[in-house]
PDB file of C-alpha atoms in Angstrom:
ATOM      1  CA  MET A 744      -0.309 -26.794 -60.604  1.00  0.00           C
ATOM      2  CA  LYS A 745       0.408 -23.373 -62.088  1.00  0.00           C
ATOM      3  CA  PHE A 746      -1.222 -20.195 -60.817  1.00  0.00           C
ATOM      4  CA  ASN A 747      -1.567 -17.092 -62.898  1.00  0.00           C
ATOM      5  CA  ARG A 748      -1.587 -13.595 -61.410  1.00  0.00           C
ATOM      6  CA  LYS A 749      -5.403 -13.304 -61.249  1.00  0.00           C
ATOM      7  CA  THR A 750      -5.728 -16.662 -59.500  1.00  0.00           C
ATOM      8  CA  THR A 751      -3.084 -15.715 -56.880  1.00  0.00           C
ATOM      9  CA  ILE A 752      -4.806 -12.407 -56.111  1.00  0.00           C
ATOM     10  CA  GLY A 753      -8.132 -14.179 -55.758  1.00  0.00           C
ATOM     11  CA  ILE A 754      -6.698 -16.646 -53.277  1.00  0.00           C
ATOM     12  CA  LEU A 755      -5.154 -13.805 -51.239  1.00  0.00           C
ATOM     13  CA  VAL A 756      -8.485 -11.961 -51.152  1.00  0.00           C
ATOM     14  CA  LEU A 757     -10.290 -15.055 -49.914  1.00  0.00           C
ATOM     15  CA  PHE A 758      -7.564 -15.636 -47.296  1.00  0.00           C
ATOM     16  CA  LEU A 759      -7.823 -12.061 -45.974  1.00  0.00           C
ATOM     17  CA  ALA A 760     -11.609 -12.284 -45.892  1.00  0.00           C
ATOM     18  CA  ALA A 761     -11.384 -15.436 -43.786  1.00  0.00           C
ATOM     19  CA  ILE A 762      -9.029 -13.732 -41.309  1.00  0.00           C
ATOM     20  CA  LEU A 763     -11.268 -10.661 -41.013  1.00  0.00           C
ATOM     21  CA  SER A 764     -14.288 -12.869 -40.497  1.00  0.00           C
ATOM     22  CA  ALA A 765     -12.544 -14.764 -37.694  1.00  0.00           C
ATOM     23  CA  CYS A 766     -11.475 -11.506 -36.027  1.00  0.00           C
ATOM     24  CA  GLY A 767     -15.021 -10.258 -36.233  1.00  0.00           C
ATOM     25  CA  GLU A 768     -16.340 -13.373 -34.512  1.00  0.00           C
ATOM     26  CA  THR A 769     -13.685 -13.075 -31.795  1.00  0.00           C
ATOM     27  CA  ALA A 770     -14.525  -9.439 -31.223  1.00  0.00           C
ATOM     28  CA  GLY A 771     -18.186 -10.312 -31.077  1.00  0.00           C
ATOM     29  CA  ASN A 772     -17.503 -13.006 -28.474  1.00  0.00           C
ATOM     30  CA  ASP A 773     -15.437 -10.590 -26.332  1.00  0.00           C
ATOM     31  CA  THR A 774     -18.251  -8.072 -26.395  1.00  0.00           C
ATOM     32  CA  GLY A 775     -20.763 -10.671 -25.345  1.00  0.00           C
ATOM     33  CA  SER A 776     -18.526 -11.906 -22.518  1.00  0.00           C
ATOM     34  CA  SER A 777     -17.995  -8.382 -21.272  1.00  0.00           C
ATOM     35  CA  SER A 778     -21.679  -7.556 -21.267  1.00  0.00           C
ATOM     36  CA  GLY A 779     -22.441 -10.756 -19.370  1.00  0.00           C
ATOM     37  CA  SER A 780     -19.646 -10.548 -16.819  1.00  0.00           C
ATOM     38  CA  LYS A 781     -20.254  -9.972 -13.097  1.00  0.00           C
ATOM     39  CA  ALA A 782     -18.863  -7.265 -10.864  1.00  0.00           C
ATOM     40  CA  THR A 783     -17.303  -8.748  -7.729  1.00  0.00           C
ATOM     41  CA  VAL A 784     -17.317  -7.037  -4.326  1.00  0.00           C
ATOM     42  CA  SER A 785     -14.668  -8.536  -2.021  1.00  0.00           C
ATOM     43  CA  ILE A 786     -15.444  -8.349   1.704  1.00  0.00           C
ATOM     44  CA  SER A 787     -13.329  -9.742   4.558  1.00  0.00           C
ATOM     45  CA  GLY A 788     -13.145  -9.496   8.331  1.00  0.00           C
ATOM     46  CA  SER A 789     -15.139 -10.201  11.475  1.00  0.00           C
ATOM     47  CA  THR A 790     -16.545 -13.689  12.114  1.00  0.00           C
ATOM     48  CA  SER A 791     -19.369 -11.978  14.021  1.00  0.00           C
ATOM     49  CA  VAL A 792     -20.364  -9.733  11.104  1.00  0.00           C
ATOM     50  CA  GLY A 793     -19.636 -12.418   8.506  1.00  0.00           C
ATOM     51  CA  PRO A 794     -22.766 -14.597   8.881  1.00  0.00           C
ATOM     52  CA  LEU A 795     -24.960 -11.484   8.716  1.00  0.00           C
ATOM     53  CA  ALA A 796     -23.097 -10.206   5.636  1.00  0.00           C
ATOM     54  CA  GLU A 797     -23.596 -13.578   3.922  1.00  0.00           C
ATOM     55  CA  LYS A 798     -27.350 -13.534   4.587  1.00  0.00           C
ATOM     56  CA  LEU A 799     -27.585  -9.987   3.242  1.00  0.00           C
ATOM     57  CA  ALA A 800     -25.488 -10.890   0.186  1.00  0.00           C
ATOM     58  CA  GLU A 801     -27.728 -13.853  -0.604  1.00  0.00           C
ATOM     59  CA  LYS A 802     -30.853 -11.681  -0.614  1.00  0.00           C
ATOM     60  CA  PHE A 803     -29.113  -8.835  -2.443  1.00  0.00           C
ATOM     61  CA  LYS A 804     -28.097 -11.125  -5.318  1.00  0.00           C
ATOM     62  CA  ASP A 805     -31.719 -12.151  -5.892  1.00  0.00           C
ATOM     63  CA  ASN A 806     -32.293  -8.771  -7.582  1.00  0.00           C
ATOM     64  CA  ASN A 807     -28.689  -8.015  -8.588  1.00  0.00           C
ATOM     65  CA  GLU A 808     -27.580 -11.009 -10.627  1.00  0.00           C
ATOM     66  CA  LYS A 809     -24.635  -9.175 -12.184  1.00  0.00           C
ATOM     67  CA  ILE A 810     -23.028  -8.404  -8.825  1.00  0.00           C
ATOM     68  CA  ASN A 811     -21.159 -11.137  -6.965  1.00  0.00           C
ATOM     69  CA  ILE A 812     -20.492 -10.656  -3.229  1.00  0.00           C
ATOM     70  CA  GLU A 813     -17.536 -12.579  -1.762  1.00  0.00           C
ATOM     71  CA  VAL A 814     -17.406 -12.751   2.055  1.00  0.00           C
ATOM     72  CA  ASN A 815     -14.299 -14.058   3.817  1.00  0.00           C
ATOM     73  CA  GLN A 816     -14.429 -14.406   7.631  1.00  0.00           C
ATOM     74  CA  ILE A 817     -10.892 -13.877   8.958  1.00  0.00           C
ATOM     75  CA  GLY A 818     -11.317 -11.592  11.996  1.00  0.00           C
ATOM     76  CA  SER A 819     -11.877  -7.867  12.432  1.00  0.00           C
ATOM     77  CA  SER A 820      -8.253  -6.747  12.534  1.00  0.00           C
ATOM     78  CA  ALA A 821      -7.384  -8.718   9.398  1.00  0.00           C
ATOM     79  CA  GLY A 822     -10.408  -7.291   7.595  1.00  0.00           C
ATOM     80  CA  ILE A 823      -9.472  -3.743   8.573  1.00  0.00           C
ATOM     81  CA  THR A 824      -5.923  -4.353   7.320  1.00  0.00           C
ATOM     82  CA  ASN A 825      -7.259  -5.718   4.021  1.00  0.00           C
ATOM     83  CA  ALA A 826      -9.530  -2.707   3.530  1.00  0.00           C
ATOM     84  CA  THR A 827      -6.623  -0.371   4.294  1.00  0.00           C
ATOM     85  CA  SER A 828      -4.279  -2.059   1.814  1.00  0.00           C
ATOM     86  CA  GLY A 829      -6.924  -2.575  -0.868  1.00  0.00           C
ATOM     87  CA  VAL A 830      -6.777  -6.377  -0.718  1.00  0.00           C
ATOM     88  CA  SER A 831     -10.522  -6.232   0.039  1.00  0.00           C
ATOM     89  CA  GLU A 832     -12.927  -3.572  -1.127  1.00  0.00           C
ATOM     90  CA  ILE A 833     -14.759  -3.673   2.209  1.00  0.00           C
ATOM     91  CA  GLY A 834     -13.635  -4.778   5.657  1.00  0.00           C
ATOM     92  CA  MET A 835     -15.944  -6.081   8.386  1.00  0.00           C
ATOM     93  CA  SER A 836     -15.375  -5.128  12.020  1.00  0.00           C
ATOM     94  CA  SER A 837     -17.188  -5.930  15.233  1.00  0.00           C
ATOM     95  CA  ARG A 838     -15.345  -3.202  17.126  1.00  0.00           C
ATOM     96  CA  ASP A 839     -14.864   0.533  16.728  1.00  0.00           C
ATOM     97  CA  LEU A 840     -11.966   1.694  14.585  1.00  0.00           C
ATOM     98  CA  LYS A 841      -8.867   2.829  16.416  1.00  0.00           C
ATOM     99  CA  GLU A 842      -7.588   6.362  15.817  1.00  0.00           C
ATOM    100  CA  GLU A 843      -4.594   5.115  13.828  1.00  0.00           C
ATOM    101  CA  GLU A 844      -6.938   3.084  11.608  1.00  0.00           C
ATOM    102  CA  LYS A 845      -9.092   6.124  10.947  1.00  0.00           C
ATOM    103  CA  ALA A 846      -5.911   8.059  10.170  1.00  0.00           C
ATOM    104  CA  ASN A 847      -5.260   5.604   7.318  1.00  0.00           C
ATOM    105  CA  GLY A 848      -8.300   7.004   5.533  1.00  0.00           C
ATOM    106  CA  LEU A 849     -10.871   4.362   6.421  1.00  0.00           C
ATOM    107  CA  LYS A 850     -14.525   5.317   6.414  1.00  0.00           C
ATOM    108  CA  GLU A 851     -16.990   3.344   8.539  1.00  0.00           C
ATOM    109  CA  THR A 852     -20.655   2.492   8.117  1.00  0.00           C
ATOM    110  CA  ILE A 853     -22.670   1.003  10.972  1.00  0.00           C
ATOM    111  CA  ILE A 854     -24.834  -1.722   9.387  1.00  0.00           C
ATOM    112  CA  ALA A 855     -26.221  -3.145  12.655  1.00  0.00           C
ATOM    113  CA  TYR A 856     -25.683  -3.355  16.396  1.00  0.00           C
ATOM    114  CA  ASP A 857     -24.922  -6.480  18.355  1.00  0.00           C
ATOM    115  CA  GLY A 858     -24.860  -7.643  21.921  1.00  0.00           C
ATOM    116  CA  ILE A 859     -22.185  -9.864  23.412  1.00  0.00           C
ATOM    117  CA  VAL A 860     -23.583 -12.433  25.796  1.00  0.00           C
ATOM    118  CA  VAL A 861     -21.718 -14.341  28.520  1.00  0.00           C
ATOM    119  CA  VAL A 862     -22.581 -18.034  28.195  1.00  0.00           C
ATOM    120  CA  THR A 863     -22.230 -21.161  30.317  1.00  0.00           C
ATOM    121  CA  HIS A 864     -23.188 -24.823  30.151  1.00  0.00           C
ATOM    122  CA  PRO A 865     -27.000 -25.231  30.532  1.00  0.00           C
ATOM    123  CA  SER A 866     -26.516 -27.144  33.803  1.00  0.00           C
ATOM    124  CA  ASN A 867     -24.711 -24.228  35.468  1.00  0.00           C
ATOM    125  CA  LYS A 868     -26.822 -22.714  38.286  1.00  0.00           C
ATOM    126  CA  VAL A 869     -25.255 -19.265  37.982  1.00  0.00           C
ATOM    127  CA  LYS A 870     -27.585 -17.106  35.873  1.00  0.00           C
ATOM    128  CA  ASP A 871     -26.602 -13.530  36.734  1.00  0.00           C
ATOM    129  CA  LEU A 872     -23.235 -11.801  37.111  1.00  0.00           C
ATOM    130  CA  THR A 873     -22.120  -8.244  37.670  1.00  0.00           C
ATOM    131  CA  LEU A 874     -19.715  -6.748  35.146  1.00  0.00           C
ATOM    132  CA  GLU A 875     -17.073  -6.746  37.886  1.00  0.00           C
ATOM    133  CA  GLN A 876     -17.580 -10.479  38.484  1.00  0.00           C
ATOM    134  CA  VAL A 877     -17.143 -11.112  34.750  1.00  0.00           C
ATOM    135  CA  LYS A 878     -13.826  -9.270  34.925  1.00  0.00           C
ATOM    136  CA  GLN A 879     -12.774 -11.308  37.967  1.00  0.00           C
ATOM    137  CA  ILE A 880     -13.533 -14.543  36.109  1.00  0.00           C
ATOM    138  CA  PHE A 881     -11.595 -13.664  32.968  1.00  0.00           C
ATOM    139  CA  THR A 882      -8.589 -12.288  34.840  1.00  0.00           C
ATOM    140  CA  GLY A 883      -8.381 -15.291  37.202  1.00  0.00           C
ATOM    141  CA  GLU A 884      -9.318 -13.513  40.418  1.00  0.00           C
ATOM    142  CA  VAL A 885     -12.312 -15.838  40.765  1.00  0.00           C
ATOM    143  CA  THR A 886     -11.582 -19.440  39.795  1.00  0.00           C
ATOM    144  CA  ASN A 887     -14.408 -21.550  41.262  1.00  0.00           C
ATOM    145  CA  TRP A 888     -18.141 -21.379  40.540  1.00  0.00           C
ATOM    146  CA  SER A 889     -18.883 -21.746  44.276  1.00  0.00           C
ATOM    147  CA  GLN A 890     -17.489 -18.208  44.734  1.00  0.00           C
ATOM    148  CA  LEU A 891     -20.396 -16.980  42.598  1.00  0.00           C
ATOM    149  CA  GLY A 892     -23.194 -19.044  44.134  1.00  0.00           C
ATOM    150  CA  GLY A 893     -22.714 -22.080  41.920  1.00  0.00           C
ATOM    151  CA  GLU A 894     -21.394 -25.593  42.429  1.00  0.00           C
ATOM    152  CA  ASP A 895     -17.941 -26.330  43.812  1.00  0.00           C
ATOM    153  CA  MET A 896     -16.115 -26.773  40.518  1.00  0.00           C
ATOM    154  CA  GLU A 897     -13.290 -25.059  38.686  1.00  0.00           C
ATOM    155  CA  ILE A 898     -14.118 -22.321  36.179  1.00  0.00           C
ATOM    156  CA  VAL A 899     -12.807 -22.938  32.663  1.00  0.00           C
ATOM    157  CA  VAL A 900     -12.486 -19.652  30.775  1.00  0.00           C
ATOM    158  CA  VAL A 901     -12.969 -19.710  26.994  1.00  0.00           C
ATOM    159  CA  SER A 902     -11.860 -16.641  25.058  1.00  0.00           C
ATOM    160  CA  ARG A 903     -11.341 -15.586  21.443  1.00  0.00           C
ATOM    161  CA  GLU A 904      -8.091 -15.393  19.481  1.00  0.00           C
ATOM    162  CA  ASP A 905      -5.928 -12.265  19.128  1.00  0.00           C
ATOM    163  CA  GLY A 906      -7.280  -9.968  16.413  1.00  0.00           C
ATOM    164  CA  SER A 907     -10.893 -10.872  17.166  1.00  0.00           C
ATOM    165  CA  GLY A 908     -13.181  -7.840  17.199  1.00  0.00           C
ATOM    166  CA  SER A 909     -15.448  -9.606  19.679  1.00  0.00           C
ATOM    167  CA  ARG A 910     -12.524 -10.145  22.055  1.00  0.00           C
ATOM    168  CA  ASP A 911     -11.352  -6.531  21.707  1.00  0.00           C
ATOM    169  CA  ALA A 912     -14.857  -5.186  22.320  1.00  0.00           C
ATOM    170  CA  PHE A 913     -15.527  -7.557  25.220  1.00  0.00           C
ATOM    171  CA  GLN A 914     -12.242  -6.723  26.965  1.00  0.00           C
ATOM    172  CA  GLU A 915     -12.714  -2.994  26.489  1.00  0.00           C
ATOM    173  CA  ILE A 916     -16.245  -3.039  27.945  1.00  0.00           C
ATOM    174  CA  VAL A 917     -15.430  -5.409  30.825  1.00  0.00           C
ATOM    175  CA  GLY A 918     -12.226  -3.538  31.610  1.00  0.00           C
ATOM    176  CA  TYR A 919      -9.185  -5.794  31.232  1.00  0.00           C
ATOM    177  CA  SER A 920      -6.340  -6.189  28.734  1.00  0.00           C
ATOM    178  CA  SER A 921      -5.072  -9.228  26.833  1.00  0.00           C
ATOM    179  CA  GLY A 922      -2.132  -9.394  29.213  1.00  0.00           C
ATOM    180  CA  GLU A 923      -4.539  -9.767  32.157  1.00  0.00           C
ATOM    181  CA  LEU A 924      -6.486 -12.678  30.637  1.00  0.00           C
ATOM    182  CA  ILE A 925      -6.124 -15.784  32.808  1.00  0.00           C
ATOM    183  CA  ARG A 926      -3.179 -17.757  31.455  1.00  0.00           C
ATOM    184  CA  ASN A 927      -4.882 -21.146  31.174  1.00  0.00           C
ATOM    185  CA  ALA A 928      -7.842 -19.808  29.181  1.00  0.00           C
ATOM    186  CA  ILE A 929      -8.923 -21.908  26.225  1.00  0.00           C
ATOM    187  CA  ILE A 930      -8.524 -19.861  23.031  1.00  0.00           C
ATOM    188  CA  ALA A 931     -11.211 -20.599  20.453  1.00  0.00           C
ATOM    189  CA  SER A 932     -11.350 -19.263  16.897  1.00  0.00           C
ATOM    190  CA  GLY A 933     -14.813 -17.915  16.099  1.00  0.00           C
ATOM    191  CA  ASN A 934     -18.132 -17.618  17.908  1.00  0.00           C
ATOM    192  CA  GLY A 935     -19.192 -21.101  16.822  1.00  0.00           C
ATOM    193  CA  ASN A 936     -16.165 -22.727  18.405  1.00  0.00           C
ATOM    194  CA  ILE A 937     -16.723 -20.921  21.709  1.00  0.00           C
ATOM    195  CA  LYS A 938     -20.368 -22.012  21.720  1.00  0.00           C
ATOM    196  CA  THR A 939     -19.445 -25.643  21.028  1.00  0.00           C
ATOM    197  CA  THR A 940     -16.751 -25.651  23.730  1.00  0.00           C
ATOM    198  CA  VAL A 941     -19.066 -24.182  26.365  1.00  0.00           C
ATOM    199  CA  ALA A 942     -21.990 -26.417  25.356  1.00  0.00           C
ATOM    200  CA  THR A 943     -19.871 -29.528  25.949  1.00  0.00           C
ATOM    201  CA  ASN A 944     -18.063 -28.502  29.158  1.00  0.00           C
ATOM    202  CA  LYS A 945     -20.057 -27.897  32.358  1.00  0.00           C
ATOM    203  CA  HIS A 946     -17.125 -25.937  33.854  1.00  0.00           C
ATOM    204  CA  ALA A 947     -16.862 -23.480  30.986  1.00  0.00           C
ATOM    205  CA  VAL A 948     -17.759 -19.822  30.505  1.00  0.00           C
ATOM    206  CA  GLY A 949     -17.291 -17.778  27.342  1.00  0.00           C
ATOM    207  CA  PHE A 950     -18.784 -14.950  25.302  1.00  0.00           C
ATOM    208  CA  ILE A 951     -20.515 -14.967  21.930  1.00  0.00           C
ATOM    209  CA  SER A 952     -22.492 -12.684  19.644  1.00  0.00           C
ATOM    210  CA  PHE A 953     -26.291 -12.530  20.095  1.00  0.00           C
ATOM    211  CA  GLU A 954     -26.895 -14.186  16.715  1.00  0.00           C
ATOM    212  CA  TYR A 955     -25.223 -17.414  17.920  1.00  0.00           C
ATOM    213  CA  ILE A 956     -27.551 -17.897  20.911  1.00  0.00           C
ATOM    214  CA  ASP A 957     -29.448 -21.193  20.980  1.00  0.00           C
ATOM    215  CA  ASP A 958     -30.622 -23.835  23.462  1.00  0.00           C
ATOM    216  CA  SER A 959     -27.234 -25.563  23.611  1.00  0.00           C
ATOM    217  CA  ILE A 960     -25.888 -22.904  26.013  1.00  0.00           C
ATOM    218  CA  SER A 961     -27.186 -20.798  28.910  1.00  0.00           C
ATOM    219  CA  THR A 962     -27.079 -16.993  28.637  1.00  0.00           C
ATOM    220  CA  LEU A 963     -26.326 -14.887  31.709  1.00  0.00           C
ATOM    221  CA  GLN A 964     -27.849 -11.604  32.772  1.00  0.00           C
ATOM    222  CA  ILE A 965     -25.371  -8.795  33.432  1.00  0.00           C
ATOM    223  CA  ASP A 966     -26.151  -6.650  36.488  1.00  0.00           C
ATOM    224  CA  GLY A 967     -29.683  -8.039  36.409  1.00  0.00           C
ATOM    225  CA  VAL A 968     -30.298  -7.035  32.781  1.00  0.00           C
ATOM    226  CA  GLU A 969     -31.236  -9.653  30.193  1.00  0.00           C
ATOM    227  CA  ALA A 970     -29.334  -9.848  26.914  1.00  0.00           C
ATOM    228  CA  THR A 971     -32.000  -8.649  24.449  1.00  0.00           C
ATOM    229  CA  ALA A 972     -32.056  -6.355  21.415  1.00  0.00           C
ATOM    230  CA  GLU A 973     -34.501  -4.038  23.165  1.00  0.00           C
ATOM    231  CA  ASN A 974     -32.181  -3.645  26.155  1.00  0.00           C
ATOM    232  CA  VAL A 975     -29.251  -2.902  23.838  1.00  0.00           C
ATOM    233  CA  LEU A 976     -31.174  -0.198  21.967  1.00  0.00           C
ATOM    234  CA  GLN A 977     -32.320   1.324  25.253  1.00  0.00           C
ATOM    235  CA  GLN A 978     -28.685   1.256  26.444  1.00  0.00           C
ATOM    236  CA  LYS A 979     -29.617  -0.849  29.477  1.00  0.00           C
ATOM    237  CA  TYR A 980     -27.433  -3.817  28.528  1.00  0.00           C
ATOM    238  CA  SER A 981     -23.743  -2.937  28.797  1.00  0.00           C
ATOM    239  CA  LEU A 982     -22.152  -5.616  26.600  1.00  0.00           C
ATOM    240  CA  SER A 983     -22.935  -4.257  23.118  1.00  0.00           C
ATOM    241  CA  ARG A 984     -21.017  -2.969  20.086  1.00  0.00           C
ATOM    242  CA  PRO A 985     -21.563  -1.842  16.467  1.00  0.00           C
ATOM    243  CA  PHE A 986     -21.187  -3.995  13.369  1.00  0.00           C
ATOM    244  CA  LEU A 987     -19.151  -2.013  10.851  1.00  0.00           C
ATOM    245  CA  PHE A 988     -18.344  -2.028   7.149  1.00  0.00           C
ATOM    246  CA  VAL A 989     -15.120  -0.089   6.542  1.00  0.00           C
ATOM    247  CA  HIS A 990     -13.601   1.053   3.260  1.00  0.00           C
ATOM    248  CA  LYS A 991     -11.410   3.601   1.529  1.00  0.00           C
ATOM    249  CA  GLU A 992     -13.330   6.008  -0.692  1.00  0.00           C
ATOM    250  CA  GLU A 993     -11.053   5.374  -3.668  1.00  0.00           C
ATOM    251  CA  ASN A 994     -11.574   1.598  -3.427  1.00  0.00           C
ATOM    252  CA  LEU A 995     -15.373   1.570  -3.141  1.00  0.00           C
ATOM    253  CA  THR A 996     -16.962   0.591  -6.458  1.00  0.00           C
ATOM    254  CA  ASP A 997     -20.503   1.338  -7.616  1.00  0.00           C
ATOM    255  CA  ALA A 998     -21.363  -2.305  -6.874  1.00  0.00           C
ATOM    256  CA  GLY A 999     -19.995  -1.999  -3.331  1.00  0.00           C
ATOM    257  CA  LEU A1000     -21.978   1.182  -2.760  1.00  0.00           C
ATOM    258  CA  GLN A1001     -25.136  -0.524  -4.043  1.00  0.00           C
ATOM    259  CA  PHE A1002     -24.660  -3.330  -1.521  1.00  0.00           C
ATOM    260  CA  ILE A1003     -24.179  -0.901   1.389  1.00  0.00           C
ATOM    261  CA  ASP A1004     -27.242   1.103   0.322  1.00  0.00           C
ATOM    262  CA  TYR A1005     -29.251  -2.125   0.201  1.00  0.00           C
ATOM    263  CA  ILE A1006     -28.170  -3.104   3.724  1.00  0.00           C
ATOM    264  CA  LEU A1007     -29.293   0.278   5.083  1.00  0.00           C
ATOM    265  CA  SER A1008     -32.643   0.094   3.262  1.00  0.00           C
ATOM    266  CA  SER A1009     -35.803  -1.079   4.995  1.00  0.00           C
ATOM    267  CA  ASP A1010     -35.513  -4.479   3.267  1.00  0.00           C
ATOM    268  CA  GLY A1011     -31.904  -4.863   4.356  1.00  0.00           C
ATOM    269  CA  GLN A1012     -32.605  -3.883   7.936  1.00  0.00           C
ATOM    270  CA  THR A1013     -35.468  -6.372   8.065  1.00  0.00           C
ATOM    271  CA  ILE A1014     -32.961  -9.104   7.198  1.00  0.00           C
ATOM    272  CA  VAL A1015     -30.633  -7.744   9.917  1.00  0.00           C
ATOM    273  CA  SER A1016     -33.434  -8.199  12.444  1.00  0.00           C
ATOM    274  CA  GLU A1017     -34.377 -11.667  11.165  1.00  0.00           C
ATOM    275  CA  ALA A1018     -30.716 -12.738  11.455  1.00  0.00           C
ATOM    276  CA  GLY A1019     -30.669 -11.933  15.168  1.00  0.00           C
ATOM    277  CA  ALA A1020     -28.740  -8.670  14.956  1.00  0.00           C
ATOM    278  CA  ILE A1021     -30.097  -5.255  15.907  1.00  0.00           C
ATOM    279  CA  PRO A1022     -31.173  -2.848  13.121  1.00  0.00           C
ATOM    280  CA  VAL A1023     -29.710   0.652  13.019  1.00  0.00           C
ATOM    281  CA  LYS A1024     -33.155   2.078  12.201  1.00  0.00           C
TER     282      LYS A1024
END
């Protein structure tokens, strides 16, 4: 088939029009995808703060469909490290920041308060300990429940893993270091694992966050004071600590700020209370 000059030009025009049309459709699709995309706020850290953060994120997303909240529970120290390095936008901590961590430019927001409760098997007759007795148990100075008014049976100490904010806070308040922890202590990862271990071992004693309390374990009074939110707020109960969100100013996005503002709102603090933590206001 022979093509004259006019025919060739016409074919080229049609070819170019097809290309431009395809580019226009692609551009239109990109625009639509962009307008429908979600902003993601990455949060990592404390296994004590994590369940609360997940509950808050679930409610927050009901009215903020274009913001996705990702919560990764890996321990306070790891979360603080991630927030410092920018791996996570926000870190979660169940202990106060150390001076060197603050020096790295981290800002902290208290989203709730929490109590740490000493727990035993429900059959254990010991229901009240002094803070000094708690220290003696976890450092191995006291090794039998009969020394504390209980049955003649060995005490099995259950503690958290290194890097746990709960462990750091508990040790700081009780007054012993990691090096002083009784050597044969069972090391459990997470509040849930401690609760399960204690609930299934009548010799055991451990510590968990208030929000994990249920009928499977027995909670002990400390110096005659019951582990309640009211006693924490009135500073009567000694085993308490803040729940923190930490971030670097340059890494906090508008979406991250919206989530923090929501948590500190009256609606957010109501969820904090319903989750078993203690509101900041």
